[in-house]
Coordinates of C-alpha atoms and ligand atoms in Angstrom, one line a residue:
M1 CA -0.1 24.1 -15.2
A2 CA 2.3 22.4 -13.0
L3 CA 1.8 19.1 -11.1
R4 CA 0.1 19.9 -7.8
F5 CA -1.3 17.9 -4.9
K6 CA -3.9 18.6 -2.3
N7 CA -1.8 18.5 0.8
S8 CA -3.5 17.3 4.0
Y9 CA -1.0 19.2 6.1
T10 CA -1.4 22.6 4.5
R11 CA -5.0 21.9 3.5
R12 CA -4.3 23.5 0.1
K13 CA -3.3 22.4 -3.3
D14 CA 0.4 22.9 -3.4
D15 CA 2.6 22.9 -6.5
F16 CA 4.9 19.8 -6.4
V17 CA 8.6 20.5 -6.1
P18 CA 10.8 17.6 -5.2
I19 CA 13.4 18.0 -2.5
E20 CA 16.2 16.7 -4.8
D21 CA 16.3 17.6 -8.5
N22 CA 14.4 14.9 -10.4
K23 CA 14.1 12.4 -7.5
V24 CA 10.9 11.7 -5.7
K25 CA 10.7 9.7 -2.5
V26 CA 7.4 8.2 -1.5
Y27 CA 6.4 6.3 1.6
T28 CA 3.1 4.4 1.8
C29 CA 1.8 2.7 5.0
G30 CA 1.5 -0.9 4.0
P31 CA -0.7 -3.7 5.1
T32 CA -1.1 -5.0 8.6
V33 CA -0.8 -8.7 7.8
Y34 CA -3.2 -10.3 10.2
N35 CA -5.8 -11.1 7.5
Y36 CA -6.3 -10.8 3.8
Q37 CA -6.5 -7.2 2.7
H38 CA -10.0 -6.2 1.5
I39 CA -10.7 -4.3 -1.7
G40 CA -11.1 -1.1 0.4
N41 CA -7.4 -1.4 1.4
F42 CA -6.6 -2.0 -2.2
R43 CA -8.3 1.2 -3.3
T44 CA -5.7 3.0 -1.2
F45 CA -2.8 1.0 -2.6
I46 CA -4.1 1.4 -6.2
W47 CA -4.1 5.2 -6.1
G48 CA -0.7 5.0 -4.6
D49 CA 0.3 3.0 -7.6
L50 CA -1.3 5.6 -9.9
L51 CA 0.7 8.4 -8.2
R52 CA 3.9 6.4 -8.6
R53 CA 3.2 5.6 -12.3
Y54 CA 2.3 9.2 -13.1
L55 CA 5.5 10.5 -11.5
L56 CA 7.4 8.0 -13.7
Y57 CA 5.4 9.1 -16.7
K58 CA 6.5 12.6 -16.0
G59 CA 10.1 11.5 -16.0
Y60 CA 10.8 11.5 -12.2
D61 CA 13.1 9.0 -10.7
V62 CA 10.8 7.5 -8.0
T63 CA 11.7 5.5 -4.9
Y64 CA 8.6 3.9 -3.5
V65 CA 8.6 2.3 -0.1
M66 CA 5.7 0.4 1.4
N67 CA 6.2 -1.3 4.7
I68 CA 4.7 -4.5 6.0
T69 CA 3.4 -4.2 9.6
D70 CA 4.1 -7.6 10.9
I71 CA 3.8 -6.8 14.6
D72 CA 0.9 -4.9 16.3
D73 CA -1.9 -5.5 18.7
K74 CA -4.1 -7.3 16.2
I75 CA -1.4 -9.7 15.0
I76 CA -0.7 -10.8 18.6
R77 CA -4.4 -11.3 19.2
D78 CA -5.1 -13.3 16.1
S79 CA -1.9 -15.4 15.9
Q80 CA -2.5 -16.4 19.5
A81 CA -6.1 -17.3 18.7
K82 CA -4.9 -19.5 15.9
K83 CA -2.2 -20.9 18.1
M84 CA 0.4 -20.1 15.4
P85 CA 3.9 -18.6 15.9
R86 CA 3.7 -15.0 14.8
K87 CA 6.1 -15.4 11.9
E88 CA 4.3 -18.3 10.4
F89 CA 0.9 -16.6 10.9
I90 CA 1.9 -13.5 9.0
E91 CA 3.8 -15.1 6.1
G92 CA 0.7 -16.6 4.5
Y93 CA -0.9 -13.1 4.4
V94 CA 2.3 -11.5 3.1
K95 CA 2.4 -13.9 0.2
A96 CA -1.4 -13.4 -0.4
F97 CA -0.9 -9.6 -0.4
K98 CA 1.9 -9.8 -2.9
D99 CA -0.1 -12.1 -5.2
D100 CA -3.0 -9.6 -4.9
L101 CA -0.8 -6.8 -5.9
D102 CA 0.1 -8.8 -9.0
S103 CA -3.5 -9.6 -9.8
L104 CA -4.4 -5.9 -9.6
G105 CA -1.5 -4.8 -11.8
L106 CA 0.3 -2.8 -9.2
M107 CA 4.1 -2.4 -9.5
R108 CA 5.9 -4.1 -6.6
P109 CA 7.3 -1.5 -4.2
D110 CA 11.0 -0.7 -4.6
V111 CA 11.5 -1.6 -0.9
Q112 CA 9.0 -3.5 1.2
P113 CA 10.5 -3.7 4.7
Y114 CA 9.2 -5.7 7.5
A115 CA 8.7 -3.8 10.8
T116 CA 10.3 -6.5 12.8
D117 CA 13.6 -6.2 10.9
H118 CA 13.9 -2.7 12.3
I119 CA 13.5 -3.2 16.0
D120 CA 17.1 -1.8 16.6
G121 CA 16.2 1.4 14.8
M122 CA 13.1 1.7 16.8
V123 CA 14.9 1.3 20.1
K124 CA 17.5 3.9 19.0
M125 CA 14.7 6.4 18.0
I126 CA 13.0 5.9 21.4
Q127 CA 16.4 6.4 23.2
T128 CA 16.9 9.6 21.3
L129 CA 13.4 10.8 22.2
V130 CA 14.1 10.0 25.9
E131 CA 17.4 11.9 25.8
K132 CA 15.6 14.9 24.3
G133 CA 12.9 14.8 27.1
I134 CA 10.2 14.0 24.6
A135 CA 9.6 10.4 25.7
Y136 CA 9.4 8.8 29.1
E137 CA 9.2 5.4 30.8
V138 CA 6.6 4.0 33.1
D139 CA 7.1 0.4 34.3
G140 CA 9.0 -0.6 31.2
N141 CA 6.6 1.1 28.8
Y142 CA 7.7 4.1 26.8
Y143 CA 5.4 6.9 26.0
Y144 CA 5.6 9.9 23.7
K145 CA 5.0 13.2 25.6
I146 CA 2.8 15.1 23.1
S147 CA 3.0 18.3 25.1
A148 CA 6.8 18.4 24.3
F149 CA 6.2 18.7 20.6
K150 CA 4.8 22.0 19.7
D151 CA 3.3 21.0 16.3
Y152 CA 1.3 18.1 17.7
G153 CA -2.1 18.1 16.2
K154 CA -1.3 20.2 13.1
L155 CA -1.9 17.5 10.5
A156 CA -5.3 16.3 11.9
N157 CA -6.2 19.9 12.9
L158 CA -6.7 19.0 16.5
D159 CA -7.9 21.4 19.2
M160 CA -5.2 20.9 21.8
G161 CA -6.8 23.2 24.3
G162 CA -8.6 20.6 26.4
L163 CA -5.6 18.3 26.5
K164 CA -5.4 16.3 29.8
H165 CA -1.7 16.4 30.7
G166 CA -0.2 13.0 31.6
A167 CA -3.1 11.0 30.2
R168 CA -1.8 7.9 28.3
V169 CA -3.1 5.5 25.7
A170 CA -1.5 2.1 25.3
S171 CA -3.5 0.7 22.3
D172 CA -2.3 1.3 18.7
E173 CA -5.6 2.7 17.5
Y174 CA -7.8 5.3 19.3
E175 CA -10.1 8.1 18.5
K176 CA -9.5 11.9 18.5
D177 CA -11.3 12.3 21.8
S178 CA -8.6 10.2 23.5
V179 CA -5.7 12.4 22.3
S180 CA -2.9 11.7 24.8
D181 CA 0.6 10.5 25.3
F182 CA 0.9 7.3 23.2
A183 CA 2.9 4.2 23.5
L184 CA 6.2 3.9 21.7
W185 CA 7.2 0.7 23.3
K186 CA 5.1 -1.8 25.3
A187 CA 6.8 -3.8 28.0
W188 CA 6.2 -7.6 27.8
Q189 CA 3.2 -8.9 29.6
E190 CA 2.2 -12.4 30.1
S191 CA -0.5 -12.3 27.5
D192 CA 2.1 -11.5 24.8
G193 CA 3.4 -15.1 25.3
D194 CA 6.6 -15.6 23.2
I195 CA 6.2 -12.4 21.2
F196 CA 8.9 -10.0 22.5
W197 CA 12.3 -8.6 21.8
D198 CA 15.0 -8.3 24.4
T199 CA 16.5 -4.9 23.9
P200 CA 18.5 -2.2 25.7
I201 CA 15.3 -0.5 26.7
G202 CA 13.9 -3.7 28.0
K203 CA 11.9 -6.8 27.0
G204 CA 8.8 -5.9 24.9
R205 CA 7.6 -4.8 21.5
P206 CA 7.2 -1.6 19.6
G207 CA 4.0 0.4 19.2
W208 CA 2.6 0.6 15.7
H209 CA 3.4 4.3 15.0
I210 CA 7.2 4.1 15.7
E211 CA 7.5 1.4 13.0
C212 CA 6.7 3.8 10.1
S213 CA 8.9 6.6 11.4
V214 CA 11.9 4.3 11.6
M215 CA 11.3 2.6 8.2
S216 CA 10.6 5.8 6.3
S217 CA 13.8 7.5 7.6
E218 CA 15.8 4.3 7.1
Y219 CA 15.0 4.1 3.4
L220 CA 14.1 7.7 2.4
G221 CA 16.0 9.8 4.9
N222 CA 14.7 12.1 7.6
H223 CA 13.1 14.5 5.1
F224 CA 11.3 13.0 2.1
D225 CA 8.7 14.1 -0.5
I226 CA 5.4 12.3 -0.3
H227 CA 3.6 10.2 2.3
T228 CA 0.3 8.5 1.4
G229 CA -2.4 6.4 3.2
G230 CA -6.1 6.2 3.8
V231 CA -7.9 9.1 5.7
D232 CA -8.3 6.8 8.7
L233 CA -4.5 6.9 9.2
M234 CA -4.3 10.6 9.5
F235 CA -5.1 10.4 13.2
P236 CA -3.5 9.0 15.2
H237 CA -1.0 7.2 13.0
H238 CA 0.4 10.0 10.8
E239 CA 0.1 12.6 13.5
N240 CA 2.2 10.4 15.7
E241 CA 4.6 9.7 12.9
I242 CA 5.3 13.4 12.5
A243 CA 5.7 13.9 16.2
Q244 CA 8.2 11.0 16.4
S245 CA 10.2 11.7 13.3
E246 CA 10.4 15.4 13.7
G247 CA 10.9 15.2 17.5
C248 CA 13.8 12.9 16.9
S249 CA 15.5 14.6 13.9
G250 CA 14.5 18.2 14.5
E251 CA 13.8 18.4 10.8
K252 CA 10.6 18.6 8.8
S253 CA 9.8 15.0 7.8
V254 CA 7.3 15.1 4.9
N255 CA 6.5 17.8 2.3
Y256 CA 3.2 16.4 0.9
W257 CA 0.7 14.3 2.9
L258 CA -1.8 12.6 0.6
H259 CA -4.8 10.9 2.1
G260 CA -7.4 8.9 0.1
E261 CA -11.1 8.6 0.9
H262 CA -12.6 5.2 1.7
L263 CA -14.3 2.6 -0.3
I264 CA -17.7 2.4 1.2
V265 CA -20.6 0.0 1.2
E266 CA -24.1 1.3 1.8
G267 CA -22.7 4.5 3.3
K268 CA -20.2 2.8 5.7
K269 CA -16.5 2.4 5.4
M270 CA -15.6 -1.1 4.2
S271 CA -13.7 -2.5 7.1
K272 CA -12.8 -5.8 8.8
S273 CA -14.3 -4.7 12.0
L274 CA -17.7 -4.0 10.5
G275 CA -17.6 -7.2 8.5
N276 CA -18.9 -5.5 5.4
F277 CA -15.9 -6.4 3.3
Y278 CA -14.9 -8.3 0.2
T279 CA -11.4 -9.6 -0.2
L280 CA -10.0 -9.6 -3.8
R281 CA -10.4 -13.4 -3.7
D282 CA -14.1 -13.1 -3.0
I283 CA -14.5 -10.9 -6.1
L284 CA -12.4 -13.1 -8.3
D285 CA -14.5 -16.1 -7.3
K286 CA -17.5 -14.2 -8.6
G287 CA -15.9 -14.2 -12.1
F288 CA -14.4 -10.7 -12.2
S289 CA -10.8 -10.3 -13.2
G290 CA -8.2 -8.4 -11.1
M291 CA -8.1 -5.8 -13.9
V292 CA -11.8 -5.1 -13.6
V293 CA -11.3 -4.5 -9.9
R294 CA -8.4 -2.3 -10.7
Y295 CA -10.4 -0.3 -13.1
L296 CA -13.3 0.2 -10.6
L297 CA -11.0 1.2 -7.8
I298 CA -8.8 3.5 -9.8
S299 CA -11.5 5.4 -11.7
T300 CA -12.8 7.7 -8.9
Y301 CA -10.7 10.7 -7.7
Y302 CA -8.9 9.4 -4.6
R303 CA -10.1 12.2 -2.4
Q304 CA -13.7 11.2 -3.0
Q305 CA -15.5 8.3 -1.4
L306 CA -16.3 5.5 -3.8
N307 CA -19.4 3.4 -3.2
F308 CA -18.8 -0.3 -4.0
T309 CA -21.4 -2.1 -6.1
F310 CA -21.5 -5.1 -8.5
D311 CA -23.1 -2.8 -11.1
G312 CA -20.0 -0.7 -10.8
L313 CA -17.9 -3.7 -11.5
E314 CA -20.0 -4.5 -14.6
A315 CA -19.5 -0.9 -15.8
A316 CA -15.8 -1.3 -15.3
R317 CA -15.8 -4.5 -17.3
S318 CA -17.5 -2.7 -20.2
A319 CA -15.1 0.2 -20.1
L320 CA -12.1 -2.1 -20.2
E321 CA -13.5 -4.0 -23.1
R322 CA -13.9 -0.8 -25.0
Y323 CA -10.3 0.2 -24.1
N324 CA -8.7 -3.1 -25.0
G325 CA -11.0 -3.6 -28.1
F326 CA -9.8 -0.2 -29.3
I327 CA -6.2 -1.1 -29.1
S328 CA -6.5 -4.5 -30.8
N329 CA -8.7 -3.1 -33.6
L330 CA -6.3 -0.3 -34.2
E331 CA -3.4 -2.7 -34.3
S332 CA -5.0 -4.7 -37.1
Y333 CA -6.1 -1.5 -39.0
A334 CA -4.3 -1.2 -42.3
G335 CA -4.5 2.6 -42.7
A336 CA -6.2 4.9 -45.3
D337 CA -5.6 8.4 -46.5
S338 CA -5.0 11.1 -43.9
D339 CA -7.1 14.2 -43.8
G340 CA -4.5 15.7 -41.4
S341 CA -6.8 15.9 -38.3
A342 CA -5.3 13.0 -36.3
D343 CA -2.4 15.1 -34.9
A344 CA -4.8 17.5 -33.3
V345 CA -6.8 14.7 -31.8
I346 CA -3.6 13.2 -30.3
E347 CA -2.5 16.5 -28.9
K348 CA -5.9 17.2 -27.4
A349 CA -5.9 13.8 -25.7
K350 CA -2.3 14.2 -24.3
S351 CA -3.0 17.6 -22.9
G352 CA -6.4 16.5 -21.5
F353 CA -4.8 13.5 -19.9
E354 CA -1.9 15.4 -18.4
D355 CA -3.8 18.5 -17.3
A356 CA -6.2 16.3 -15.4
L357 CA -3.6 14.1 -13.7
D358 CA -1.4 17.2 -12.9
D359 CA -4.4 18.5 -10.9
D360 CA -4.0 16.2 -7.9
L361 CA -4.4 13.0 -9.9
N362 CA -7.9 13.8 -11.3
I363 CA -8.4 10.4 -12.8
S364 CA -12.0 11.1 -14.0
G365 CA -10.8 13.9 -16.2
A366 CA -7.9 11.8 -17.5
L367 CA -10.2 8.8 -18.3
G368 CA -12.6 11.3 -20.0
A369 CA -9.7 12.4 -22.3
V370 CA -8.8 8.8 -23.0
F371 CA -12.4 7.8 -24.0
D372 CA -12.8 11.0 -26.1
F373 CA -9.6 10.0 -27.9
I374 CA -10.9 6.5 -28.5
R375 CA -14.2 7.9 -29.9
D376 CA -12.3 10.5 -32.2
I377 CA -9.8 8.0 -33.6
N378 CA -12.6 5.5 -34.2
R379 CA -14.5 8.1 -36.1
L380 CA -11.5 9.0 -38.3
K381 CA -11.0 5.3 -39.0
A382 CA -14.6 4.8 -39.9
E383 CA -14.5 7.7 -42.2
G384 CA -11.3 6.5 -43.8
K385 CA -9.3 9.5 -42.7
L386 CA -6.6 7.8 -40.6
S387 CA -3.3 6.9 -42.2
A388 CA -1.0 4.0 -41.2
E389 CA 1.5 6.5 -39.8
E390 CA -1.2 8.2 -37.8
R391 CA -2.4 4.8 -36.6
D392 CA 1.1 4.2 -35.2
K393 CA 1.1 7.6 -33.5
A394 CA -2.3 6.9 -32.0
L395 CA -1.1 3.5 -30.7
E396 CA 2.0 5.0 -29.2
T397 CA -0.2 7.6 -27.5
I398 CA -2.5 5.1 -25.8
K399 CA 0.4 2.9 -24.9
K400 CA 2.0 5.8 -23.1
F401 CA -1.2 6.5 -21.3
D402 CA -1.3 2.8 -20.4
T403 CA 2.0 3.1 -18.6
V404 CA 0.0 5.0 -16.0
L405 CA -3.4 3.2 -16.2
N406 CA -2.1 -0.3 -16.8
F407 CA -5.3 -1.7 -18.2
T408 CA -3.6 -4.2 -20.5
Y409 CA -1.4 -6.4 -18.3
Q410 CA -1.4 -10.2 -18.3
T411 CA -2.0 -11.8 -14.9
G412 CA 0.7 -14.3 -14.2
A413 CA -0.2 -17.8 -13.0
S414 CA 1.2 -17.1 -9.6
D415 CA -1.0 -19.8 -8.1
D416 CA 0.8 -22.5 -10.1
I417 CA 2.5 -25.0 -7.8
D418 CA 5.3 -27.3 -8.8
E419 CA 4.4 -30.4 -6.7
A420 CA 7.5 -32.4 -7.7
E421 CA 9.7 -29.5 -6.6
I422 CA 8.0 -29.4 -3.2
E423 CA 8.4 -33.2 -2.8
A424 CA 12.1 -32.9 -3.6
L425 CA 12.5 -30.1 -1.0
I426 CA 10.7 -32.2 1.6
Q427 CA 13.2 -35.0 0.9
K428 CA 16.1 -32.7 1.1
R429 CA 14.8 -31.4 4.4
A430 CA 14.4 -35.0 5.8
D431 CA 18.0 -35.7 4.7
A432 CA 19.2 -32.5 6.4
K433 CA 17.5 -33.6 9.6
K434 CA 19.1 -37.0 9.4
N435 CA 22.5 -35.3 9.1
K436 CA 21.6 -33.1 12.0
D437 CA 21.8 -30.0 9.8
F438 CA 18.8 -28.4 11.5
A439 CA 19.6 -24.9 10.2
L440 CA 19.2 -26.1 6.6
A441 CA 16.0 -28.1 7.5
D442 CA 14.6 -24.9 9.1
K443 CA 15.5 -22.8 6.1
I444 CA 13.8 -25.2 3.7
R445 CA 10.6 -24.9 5.8
T446 CA 10.7 -21.1 6.0
D447 CA 11.5 -20.7 2.3
L448 CA 8.5 -22.9 1.4
L449 CA 6.4 -20.9 3.8
E450 CA 7.3 -17.8 2.0
T451 CA 5.9 -19.2 -1.2
G452 CA 2.7 -20.2 0.7
I453 CA 3.4 -23.8 1.4
I454 CA 3.1 -25.1 4.9
L455 CA 4.8 -28.4 6.0
E456 CA 3.2 -30.7 8.6
D457 CA 5.4 -33.4 10.2
S458 CA 3.8 -36.6 11.5
R459 CA 4.8 -40.2 12.2
E460 CA 3.8 -41.0 8.6
G461 CA 6.2 -38.4 7.3
T462 CA 5.9 -34.8 6.1
K463 CA 2.9 -33.6 4.3
W464 CA 2.4 -30.2 2.7
K465 CA -0.6 -28.0 2.1
K466 CA -1.2 -24.5 0.6
K467 CA -1.1 -22.0 3.4
I468 CA -4.4 -20.2 3.1
G469 CA -7.2 -20.0 0.7
Ligands
AMP1 P1 -4.5 -1.7 7.3 O1 -4.0 -3.0 6.8 O2 -5.8 -1.8 8.1 O3 -3.4 -0.9 8.1 O4 -4.9 -0.7 6.0 C1 -4.1 -0.6 4.9 C2 -4.5 0.7 4.1 O5 -5.8 0.6 3.7 C3 -4.4 2.0 5.0 O6 -3.9 3.0 4.2 C4 -5.9 2.3 5.3 O7 -6.1 3.7 5.4 C5 -6.5 1.8 4.0 N1 -8.0 1.5 4.1 C6 -8.6 0.8 5.1 N2 -10.0 0.7 4.9 C7 -10.2 1.3 3.7 C8 -11.4 1.6 2.9 N3 -12.6 1.1 3.2 N4 -11.2 2.3 1.7 C9 -10.0 2.7 1.4 N5 -8.8 2.5 2.1 C10 -8.9 1.8 3.2
ZN2 ZN1 2.4 3.8 8.7

């Protein structure tokens, strides 16, 4: 059977056919960097990584884009509450996010664009929508006129019958019962402080939805293969993305929409607003490794809810020990006489693994095939029926599986800080200031900030501290 995905747009399992030969273009809505991501967020990013790795396993050439939402209502609210400039406020969380990706064994995205680097593109898209009569301005705010887009509501399966024409919603997040014209651009207001962009459509800032439409088309083109995210993004975020992108280009934007179910805690979505969340750091502090968290979060089919428990983490730890123990024991196994049955065991494992993942990334089936394989090879070993040559084939097989599962990675010491180097940079910055080279001085400060180091100037000189955590 061919690779197929449950497509939220068609509500069917559709065979996967890339737009262009062997190339697959994937866009994933990335983090909103106003806080640490919790492990619920990472569940979504981890099955995105599974998708990407399985496409690579199948030989596709994959371009994987994940944006960073570095401007939205919540970022303004929280950076102001902390009295920090927006850029400084978000950088610590961007760095933390990238470190967390490493701890969890995710491949870094091929492109990870910041929304605020694409304001020009957003302005152009809004201008096009206005020219086409799909967007309109009220007091410097721009809204999307949903009645002008005939397919509005198709993704989230909305009943558009009771639509109140002309109703508008300004906030980035809202529920289905407030379906209405939504904000593309928000005019500056006093409460925004110094957070604004001066543009041909006025002084203000973009709405959240337009950000993803612009970044996806910038890096993947108007029409690309797969878009992923958690179910909570289906409405309004993805519905609005489709309306903006397709309204602007006149083309279909995305062929396959994949939405993952939530990580839940005692029946409720893990979320920042409910306060029932754990960050990855919380879990690492309790003595679990990133890989154990990876195992737990990856091991349930993405379209099924996963209930988070510490027992689940313990079970993940045992499964990983079995998996890694199998590989190291096999590596040191000398080999015996073959009874010729290993080939069939390997073939069965491969087809079990691939058939399951081909079926909308059915990971439980794939892991079932992997653990059956471990049991069967261990039995052959114990019975003295596995030759050295078969051992090598078995190792090659599990290592190929591991390119998808990634349960053997080493976590880098990304938290290591070179204090001498920081002190040297602080000195270089002081010298730059003395020479009135303020551009260089600023650059040193922002470069350090990117690595999670914050500088504090005082009469006694400059001190540094780790950004967050
Ligand atoms: P955010 O930073 O809030 O924009 O969320 C980043 C990603 O995490 C989005 O794709 C969300 O749909 C997803 N997400 C948020 N909460 C959960 C959860 N409890 N379980 C799984 N995914 C989630
Ligand atoms: Zn998005």
